Coordinates of N, CA and C in Angstrom, one line a residue:
L1 N 15.6 64.2 -29.9 CA 14.8 63.4 -28.7 C 15.2 63.6 -27.2
K2 N 14.0 64.0 -26.4 CA 14.8 63.8 -25.7 C 13.6 63.8 -24.0
F3 N 14.3 63.2 -22.9 CA 13.1 62.8 -21.6 C 12.9 63.2 -20.6
V4 N 12.4 63.6 -20.5 CA 12.1 64.8 -19.2 C 11.6 64.3 -17.9
V5 N 12.8 63.7 -17.4 CA 11.7 63.0 -15.7 C 11.4 63.7 -14.5
K6 N 10.2 64.1 -14.3 CA 9.6 64.5 -13.6 C 10.0 64.9 -11.6
Q7 N 9.7 63.6 -12.0 CA 10.4 62.9 -10.3 C 11.1 61.5 -10.4
P8 N 12.1 62.3 -8.6 CA 12.8 61.0 -9.0 C 12.2 59.4 -9.0
C9 N 13.1 58.8 -9.3 CA 12.6 57.0 -9.4 C 13.2 57.1 -7.9
R10 N 12.0 56.5 -6.9 CA 12.4 55.7 -6.1 C 12.0 54.1 -6.1
I11 N 12.4 53.4 -5.2 CA 12.5 51.7 -5.1 C 12.2 51.6 -4.0
A12 N 10.8 51.1 -3.5 CA 10.5 50.7 -2.7 C 11.4 49.9 -1.8
H13 N 12.1 49.9 -1.1 CA 12.3 48.8 -0.7 C 11.5 48.1 1.1
P14 N 11.6 47.2 0.5 CA 10.6 46.8 1.6 C 10.7 46.2 3.0
S15 N 9.9 46.1 4.4 CA 10.7 46.1 5.4 C 10.6 44.7 5.6
A16 N 11.8 44.1 7.2 CA 12.0 43.5 7.4 C 10.8 42.0 7.8
S17 N 10.0 42.4 8.2 CA 8.5 42.5 8.8 C 7.6 41.5 7.2
T18 N 8.1 42.3 5.6 CA 7.7 41.6 5.1 C 8.1 40.7 4.3
V19 N 9.9 40.2 4.5 CA 9.9 39.8 3.8 C 10.5 38.3 4.7
S20 N 10.3 38.0 5.5 CA 9.6 37.9 6.4 C 8.8 36.9 6.4
S21 N 7.6 37.4 6.8 CA 6.4 37.1 6.2 C 6.6 36.5 4.8
A22 N 7.1 37.2 3.2 CA 7.3 36.1 2.4 C 7.8 34.8 1.9
N23 N 8.9 34.5 2.6 CA 9.6 34.4 3.2 C 8.8 32.5 4.0
T24 N 8.0 33.3 4.2 CA 6.9 32.0 5.8 C 6.7 31.8 4.0
Q25 N 5.8 32.2 3.3 CA 5.0 31.6 2.8 C 5.7 30.8 1.6
V26 N 6.5 31.6 0.9 CA 6.8 30.4 -0.2 C 7.4 28.8 0.9
R27 N 8.5 29.2 2.4 CA 8.6 27.6 2.7 C 7.4 26.9 2.6
R28 N 6.0 27.4 2.9 CA 4.9 26.5 3.2 C 4.7 26.1 2.5
G29 N 4.4 26.5 0.8 CA 4.3 26.4 0.1 C 5.3 25.1 -0.8
A30 N 5.8 25.2 -0.3 CA 7.1 24.3 -0.8 C 6.8 23.1 0.3
M31 N 6.5 23.2 0.9 CA 6.5 22.2 1.8 C 5.0 21.0 1.7
L32 N 4.0 22.3 1.5 CA 2.7 21.1 1.0 C 3.1 20.5 -0.7
R33 N 4.0 21.5 -1.0 CA 4.2 20.5 -2.9 C 4.9 19.7 -3.2
A34 N 6.0 19.7 -1.4 CA 7.1 18.1 -1.1 C 5.5 17.1 -0.7
S35 N 4.9 17.6 0.5 CA 3.9 17.0 1.0 C 3.3 16.1 0.1
L36 N 2.0 16.5 -1.2 CA 2.0 16.4 -2.1 C 2.3 15.7 -3.4
L37 N 3.9 15.9 -3.0 CA 4.3 15.0 -4.3 C 4.7 13.5 -3.6
F38 N 5.1 13.7 -2.1 CA 5.4 12.1 -1.4 C 3.9 11.5 -1.5
F39 N 2.6 11.7 -1.2 CA 2.0 11.3 -1.2 C 1.5 10.6 -2.5
A40 N 1.7 11.7 -3.6 CA 1.3 10.7 -4.5 C 1.9 9.6 -5.4
A41 N 3.3 10.2 -4.9 CA 4.3 9.0 -4.5 C 3.8 7.9 -3.9
W42 N 3.3 7.9 -2.6 CA 3.2 6.8 -2.2 C 1.5 5.8 -2.5
A43 N 0.8 6.9 -3.0 CA -0.2 6.0 -4.1 C 0.1 5.6 -5.4
L44 N 0.9 6.4 -5.6 CA 1.1 5.4 -7.1 C 2.0 4.7 -7.0
G45 N 3.1 4.3 -5.8 CA 3.9 2.8 -5.9 C 2.9 2.4 -5.1
S46 N 1.6 2.4 -4.5 CA 1.0 1.1 -3.9 C -0.2 1.0 -5.2
E47 N -1.0 1.8 -6.4 CA -1.0 1.3 -7.3 C -0.7 0.4 -8.2
A48 N 1.1 0.3 -8.2 CA 1.8 -0.3 -8.5 C 1.9 -1.5 -8.3
H49 N 1.9 -1.8 -7.0 CA 2.0 -3.3 -6.6 C 0.3 -3.6 -7.1
M50 N -0.9 -3.1 -6.6 CA -2.1 -4.0 -7.0 C -2.0 -4.5 -8.4
V51 N -1.6 -3.5 -9.5 CA -1.1 -3.9 -10.6 C -0.3 -5.6 -11.1
Y52 N 1.1 -5.3 -10.2 CA 2.0 -6.2 -10.9 C 1.3 -8.0 -10.0
Q53 N 0.6 -7.5 -8.2 CA -0.1 -8.3 -8.3 C -1.1 -8.9 -8.7
Q54 N -1.4 -8.5 -9.8 CA -2.9 -9.4 -10.9 C -1.8 -10.0 -11.9
K55 N -1.3 -9.5 -11.7 CA -0.1 -10.6 -13.0 C 0.2 -11.7 -12.9
I56 N 0.4 -12.2 -11.0 CA 1.0 -13.3 -11.5 C -0.1 -14.1 -10.1
P57 N 0.0 -15.7 -9.5 CA -1.0 -15.5 -9.0 C -1.3 -15.5 -7.8
N58 N -2.1 -15.1 -7.3 CA -2.9 -15.0 -5.3 C -1.3 -14.2 -5.3
G59 N -1.0 -13.0 -5.9 CA -0.6 -12.2 -5.9 C -0.5 -10.9 -4.9
A60 N -2.3 -10.7 -4.4 CA -2.2 -10.3 -2.7 C -2.2 -11.4 -1.6
R61 N -2.2 -12.3 -2.1 CA -2.4 -13.5 -0.3 C -1.7 -13.9 0.3
V62 N -0.1 -13.2 -0.9 CA 1.5 -13.9 -0.4 C 1.5 -13.8 0.6
I63 N 2.0 -14.7 2.0 CA 2.5 -14.4 3.7 C 3.8 -14.8 3.3
R64 N 4.7 -14.3 4.5 CA 5.6 -14.5 5.2 C 5.4 -14.9 5.8
N65 N 6.3 -15.8 6.8 CA 6.3 -15.6 8.5 C 4.9 -14.4 9.1
G66 N 3.5 -14.9 8.9 CA 2.3 -14.6 9.0 C 2.0 -12.9 8.6
V67 N 2.6 -12.6 7.9 CA 2.7 -11.1 7.6 C 2.7 -10.8 5.9
P68 N 1.5 -10.8 5.9 CA 0.8 -10.6 4.5 C 1.7 -9.9 3.9
W69 N 2.6 -10.0 2.0 CA 3.4 -9.5 1.9 C 3.3 -8.8 -0.2
F70 N 2.8 -7.9 0.8 CA 2.0 -7.0 -0.7 C 2.5 -6.9 -2.0
A71 N 4.5 -6.7 -1.9 CA 4.7 -5.5 -1.9 C 5.6 -7.1 -2.6
V72 N 5.0 -8.1 -3.1 CA 6.1 -9.5 -3.7 C 7.0 -9.7 -4.0
G73 N 7.2 -8.4 -5.0 CA 8.9 -8.1 -5.8 C 9.5 -7.6 -4.8
H74 N 9.1 -7.2 -4.0 CA 10.4 -6.8 -3.5 C 11.0 -6.9 -2.0
K75 N 11.9 -6.5 -1.3 CA 12.0 -6.8 -0.4 C 11.4 -6.8 1.7
K76 N 10.9 -5.3 1.5 CA 9.5 -5.0 2.6 C 8.4 -5.4 2.0
A77 N 7.6 -5.5 2.6 CA 6.8 -6.1 2.6 C 5.6 -5.1 2.3
D78 N 5.0 -4.3 2.6 CA 4.4 -2.9 2.2 C 4.9 -2.2 1.4
T79 N 6.2 -1.6 0.5 CA 6.7 -1.1 -0.4 C 7.2 -1.2 -0.7
G80 N 7.7 -0.7 -1.9 CA 9.5 -1.2 -3.1 C 9.9 -0.1 -2.5
S81 N 9.9 1.1 -2.5 CA 10.3 2.5 -2.1 C 11.3 2.3 -1.5
G82 N 12.8 2.2 -1.9 CA 14.1 2.7 -1.5 C 14.5 0.5 -1.1
A83 N 13.3 -0.1 -1.0 CA 13.7 -0.8 -0.5 C 14.2 -2.4 -1.1
G84 N 14.7 -2.0 -2.9 CA 15.2 -3.3 -3.3 C 14.0 -4.1 -3.3
E85 N 14.2 -4.8 -5.0 CA 14.1 -6.1 -5.0 C 14.1 -7.6 -5.2
N86 N 13.6 -8.8 -4.0 CA 13.8 -9.9 -4.1 C 13.8 -11.0 -5.1
D87 N 14.8 -11.9 -5.1 CA 15.5 -12.5 -6.2 C 14.0 -13.1 -7.4
F88 N 12.6 -13.1 -6.4 CA 11.5 -13.5 -7.3 C 11.8 -11.9 -8.2
G89 N 11.8 -11.0 -7.5 CA 11.2 -9.5 -8.0 C 11.8 -9.7 -9.4
E90 N 13.1 -9.6 -9.4 CA 13.9 -9.9 -10.0 C 13.8 -10.2 -11.6
A91 N 13.5 -11.9 -11.4 CA 13.6 -12.4 -12.2 C 12.1 -12.2 -12.8
F92 N 10.6 -12.0 -12.2 CA 10.3 -10.9 -12.7 C 9.9 -10.0 -13.3
E93 N 10.8 -9.6 -13.3 CA 11.3 -8.0 -14.2 C 11.9 -8.7 -15.2
R94 N 12.7 -9.5 -15.0 CA 13.5 -10.0 -16.7 C 12.5 -10.2 -17.5
A95 N 11.1 -11.4 -16.7 CA 10.3 -12.2 -17.2 C 9.2 -11.0 -18.5
G96 N 10.4 -10.2 -18.3 CA 8.5 -8.8 -18.9 C 7.7 -8.6 -17.9
F97 N 7.5 -8.4 -16.2 CA 6.2 -8.8 -15.7 C 5.9 -9.3 -16.4
T98 N 5.8 -10.4 -16.8 CA 5.1 -11.4 -17.2 C 5.0 -12.7 -16.4
W99 N 3.8 -13.3 -16.2 CA 3.8 -14.8 -15.6 C 4.1 -15.8 -16.2
T100 N 5.0 -16.5 -16.7 CA 5.4 -17.4 -17.5 C 5.6 -18.1 -16.9
K101 N 6.1 -19.1 -17.5 CA 6.0 -20.8 -17.8 C 7.4 -21.2 -17.1
E102 N 8.0 -20.5 -17.9 CA 9.8 -20.3 -17.1 C 9.8 -19.8 -15.6
L103 N 9.3 -18.7 -15.7 CA 9.7 -17.6 -14.2 C 8.4 -18.9 -13.6
C104 N 7.3 -19.7 -13.7 CA 6.7 -20.5 -12.7 C 7.3 -21.1 -12.4
Q105 N 8.4 -22.5 -13.3 CA 9.1 -23.5 -12.8 C 10.4 -23.2 -12.2
A106 N 10.7 -22.2 -12.9 CA 12.1 -21.3 -11.8 C 11.8 -21.9 -10.2
D107 N 12.4 -21.2 -9.5 CA 12.7 -21.6 -8.2 C 13.9 -20.3 -7.5
S108 N 13.0 -19.3 -7.8 CA 14.0 -17.9 -7.7 C 14.5 -16.9 -6.6
D109 N 14.4 -18.6 -5.2 CA 14.9 -18.5 -3.7 C 15.3 -19.2 -3.5
G110 N 15.7 -20.4 -3.9 CA 16.4 -21.4 -4.0 C 16.4 -22.0 -2.5
D111 N 14.8 -22.2 -2.2 CA 13.7 -23.4 -1.6 C 14.5 -24.5 -1.9
G112 N 13.8 -24.4 -3.0 CA 13.7 -26.1 -3.5 C 12.4 -26.3 -4.0
Q113 N 11.5 -25.3 -3.4 CA 10.0 -25.5 -4.4 C 10.0 -24.2 -5.4
S114 N 8.9 -24.4 -6.5 CA 8.9 -23.3 -7.7 C 8.2 -22.5 -7.5
N115 N 8.2 -20.9 -8.0 CA 7.7 -20.0 -7.8 C 5.7 -20.1 -8.2
G116 N 5.5 -21.1 -9.0 CA 4.4 -22.2 -9.0 C 3.5 -22.7 -8.0
L117 N 4.2 -23.2 -7.3 CA 4.6 -24.0 -6.0 C 4.1 -23.6 -5.6
E118 N 5.1 -22.4 -4.7 CA 4.5 -21.4 -3.8 C 3.0 -20.5 -4.5
L119 N 3.2 -19.6 -5.4 CA 2.1 -19.2 -5.4 C 0.8 -19.4 -6.5
G120 N 0.7 -21.1 -6.1 CA -0.9 -22.2 -5.9 C -0.6 -22.4 -7.4
D121 N 0.0 -22.4 -8.3 CA 0.3 -23.2 -10.1 C 1.2 -23.9 -10.2
P122 N 1.0 -25.1 -9.2 CA 1.9 -25.9 -9.2 C 2.1 -26.6 -11.1
D123 N 0.6 -25.8 -11.9 CA 1.5 -27.1 -13.0 C 1.6 -25.9 -13.8
C124 N 1.3 -24.8 -13.4 CA 1.7 -23.5 -14.3 C 1.2 -23.5 -15.5
V125 N -0.1 -23.5 -15.0 CA -1.0 -23.5 -16.0 C -2.2 -21.8 -16.4
W126 N -1.8 -21.3 -15.1 CA -2.6 -19.8 -14.5 C -2.5 -19.0 -15.2
K127 N -3.6 -18.2 -15.9 CA -3.4 -17.2 -16.7 C -4.2 -15.8 -15.5
V128 N -3.9 -14.5 -16.3 CA -4.1 -13.2 -15.3 C -5.9 -13.3 -15.6
G129 N -6.5 -13.0 -14.6 CA -7.6 -13.4 -14.3 C -8.6 -14.5 -14.0
A130 N -8.1 -15.6 -14.7 CA -8.8 -17.1 -13.5 C -7.7 -17.1 -12.3
T131 N -8.7 -18.2 -12.2 CA -8.4 -18.0 -10.1 C -7.0 -19.5 -10.0
P132 N -6.5 -19.4 -9.7 CA -5.6 -20.2 -9.5 C -5.8 -22.1 -9.1
A133 N -5.1 -22.4 -8.7 CA -5.3 -24.4 -8.5 C -5.5 -24.5 -7.3
R134 N -4.7 -23.1 -6.3 CA -4.9 -23.6 -5.0 C -4.7 -21.6 -4.3
T135 N -5.9 -21.3 -3.7 CA -5.6 -20.0 -3.1 C -6.1 -19.3 -1.9
E136 N -5.3 -21.3 -1.0 CA -4.3 -20.9 0.3 C -3.4 -21.5 1.0
H137 N -3.2 -21.3 1.4 CA -1.7 -21.7 2.1 C -0.6 -20.9 0.7
I138 N -0.2 -19.6 0.7 CA 0.5 -19.2 -0.8 C 1.5 -18.6 0.5
S139 N 3.0 -19.3 -0.4 CA 4.3 -18.8 0.9 C 4.8 -17.4 -0.7
H140 N 5.6 -17.5 0.2 CA 6.5 -16.1 -0.7 C 7.7 -17.2 -2.0
P141 N 7.2 -16.8 -3.1 CA 8.3 -16.8 -3.8 C 10.1 -16.1 -3.7
G142 N 10.4 -15.1 -2.8 CA 11.3 -14.6 -3.1 C 12.2 -14.7 -1.7
F143 N 11.6 -15.5 -1.0 CA 12.8 -15.4 0.1 C 12.3 -17.4 0.7
A144 N 13.6 -17.6 1.2 CA 14.0 -18.8 1.6 C 13.3 -18.9 2.5
D145 N 13.2 -18.2 3.6 CA 12.4 -19.3 4.8 C 10.9 -19.3 5.3
S146 N 10.8 -19.2 3.7 CA 8.6 -19.1 3.4 C 8.4 -20.3 2.6
T147 N 8.3 -21.4 3.0 CA 7.6 -22.5 1.8 C 6.6 -23.5 2.4
Y148 N 5.9 -23.2 1.3 CA 5.0 -24.3 1.1 C 5.0 -25.3 1.6
A149 N 3.2 -25.8 2.8 CA 3.5 -26.6 3.8 C 2.7 -27.2 3.1
A150 N 2.8 -28.8 2.3 CA 2.1 -29.6 1.6 C 0.5 -29.9 3.3
E151 N 1.4 -30.5 4.2 CA 0.8 -30.8 5.1 C -0.2 -29.8 5.5
A152 N -0.2 -28.4 5.4 CA -1.5 -28.0 5.8 C -2.5 -28.2 4.8
L153 N -2.7 -28.2 3.8 CA -4.1 -28.7 3.2 C -5.0 -30.6 3.3
H154 N -4.2 -31.1 3.8 CA -4.5 -32.3 3.6 C -5.9 -32.2 4.8
S155 N -7.0 -33.0 4.7 CA -8.1 -32.8 4.6 C -9.0 -34.6 4.8
T156 N -10.1 -34.1 5.8 CA -10.7 -35.8 5.2 C -11.5 -35.4 4.3
T157 N -12.4 -34.3 3.8 CA -12.6 -34.1 2.7 C -12.0 -33.6 1.2
P158 N -12.3 -34.7 0.6 CA -11.4 -33.8 -0.6 C -12.2 -32.8 -1.5
A159 N -11.8 -31.4 -2.4 CA -12.5 -30.9 -2.8 C -13.2 -31.3 -3.9
P160 N -14.2 -30.7 -3.4 CA -15.5 -30.8 -4.6 C -15.3 -31.1 -6.1
G161 N -15.6 -32.5 -6.8 CA -14.9 -32.5 -8.3 C -13.2 -33.5 -8.4
T162 N -12.8 -33.8 -7.4 CA -11.8 -34.6 -7.5 C -12.1 -36.4 -6.5
T163 N -11.3 -36.7 -7.1 CA -11.2 -38.0 -6.1 C -10.2 -38.7 -5.6
T164 N -10.1 -39.5 -4.5 CA -9.0 -39.9 -4.0 C -9.3 -41.6 -3.8
R165 N -8.4 -42.1 -4.1 CA -8.6 -44.0 -3.9 C -9.9 -43.9 -2.3
T166 N -9.8 -43.7 -1.3 CA -10.6 -43.5 -0.1 C -12.1 -43.0 -0.6
H167 N -11.8 -42.3 -1.1 CA -12.9 -41.0 -1.8 C -13.6 -42.0 -2.8
S168 N -13.5 -42.6 -3.5 CA -13.3 -43.5 -4.9 C -14.0 -44.6 -4.1
A169 N -13.1 -45.4 -3.2 CA -13.9 -46.2 -2.8 C -15.1 -46.7 -2.3
L170 N -15.6 -45.2 -1.5 CA -16.4 -45.4 -1.1 C -18.1 -44.5 -1.3
A171 N -17.8 -44.6 -2.3 CA -18.5 -43.6 -3.5 C -18.9 -45.4 -4.7
L172 N -17.6 -46.2 -4.8 CA -18.4 -47.3 -5.0 C -19.0 -48.5 -4.2
T173 N -18.0 -48.4 -2.5 CA -18.9 -48.9 -1.1 C -20.4 -48.5 -1.7
S174 N -20.7 -46.8 -1.8 CA -22.2 -46.6 -1.2 C -23.0 -47.1 -2.3
A175 N -22.1 -47.3 -3.8 CA -23.0 -47.2 -5.2 C -23.3 -49.1 -5.5
A176 N -22.6 -50.4 -4.1 CA -22.7 -51.4 -4.8 C -23.5 -51.9 -3.8
A177 N -23.9 -51.2 -2.9 CA -25.1 -51.2 -1.2 C -26.5 -51.5 -2.3
P178 N -27.0 -50.6 -2.6 CA -28.6 -51.1 -3.2 C -28.6 -52.0 -4.4
L179 N -27.2 -52.4 -5.0 CA -27.5 -53.8 -5.5 C -26.9 -54.5 -5.6
R180 N -26.3 -55.0 -3.9 CA -26.2 -55.8 -2.8 C -27.8 -56.4 -2.2
G181 N -29.0 -55.8 -1.8 CA -29.9 -55.7 -1.4 C -30.5 -55.8 -2.4
L182 N -30.9 -55.4 -3.7 CA -31.5 -56.1 -5.3 C -31.2 -57.3 -5.7
A183 N -29.4 -57.8 -5.6 CA -29.2 -59.6 -5.7 C -29.5 -60.1 -4.8
A184 N -30.1 -60.1 -3.6 CA -30.2 -60.8 -2.7 C -31.7 -61.0 -2.2
S185 N -32.6 -59.6 -2.6 CA -34.1 -60.1 -3.3 C -34.4 -61.3 -4.6
A186 N -33.6 -60.7 -5.3 CA -33.7 -61.5 -6.7 C -33.2 -63.4 -6.9
A187 N -32.7 -63.6 -5.0 CA -32.0 -64.7 -5.0 C -33.2 -66.0 -4.3
V188 N -33.5 -64.7 -3.0 CA -34.6 -65.5 -2.6 C -35.5 -65.3 -3.0
A189 N -36.4 -64.8 -4.5 CA -37.2 -65.0 -5.0 C -37.4 -65.4 -6.6
L190 N -35.9 -66.0 -6.5 CA -35.7 -66.9 -7.8 C -35.6 -68.6 -6.3
G191 N -35.2 -68.2 -5.9 CA -35.9 -69.9 -4.9 C -36.3 -69.9 -4.4
A192 N -37.5 -69.3 -3.6 CA -39.1 -69.0 -3.5 C -39.3 -70.0 -4.1
T193 N -38.8 -69.8 -5.9 CA -39.7 -70.1 -7.3 C -39.8 -72.1 -7.7
A194 N -38.2 -72.5 -7.0 CA -37.3 -73.3 -8.1 C -37.6 -74.2 -6.4

């Protein structure tokens, strides 16, 4: 078996400008991929917060010092990325990312208020998809400087379907007024015939 080489092999050496151009294209491609990965991670992180928000009462309504706190389980308001979990986030994770009676009754941040009270579920009866007992004045269960202020809810008008002593007394007084008028009319009628 013979091999015959008719022409010598030549290896083409690229010019310096061709190498530079190729390196630039590789760098641009790498930067584009890195940007896309960063954007995807950011978008997935935002989506993750929304999933967890739905697993606790008023998860999207938490306010700390006037700032909406979308990443309820984290130390930063808008993203958990690199921020670490706050005490509530750690407790929520230990509970399997589930709103349990134990998690509700706990005081994760040590401020003297249960997680349920701060998140609008003081009786610990909320279930995923339901409306919590309270949807306003929601405080953060992961920071002691954010507490529910009961006086913020006091109003002269009771919520529909609820009664208070004052409300009940007014209702009784209002209902009794026509009866008093009827009784007075009956007395006059009876007195006139006697």
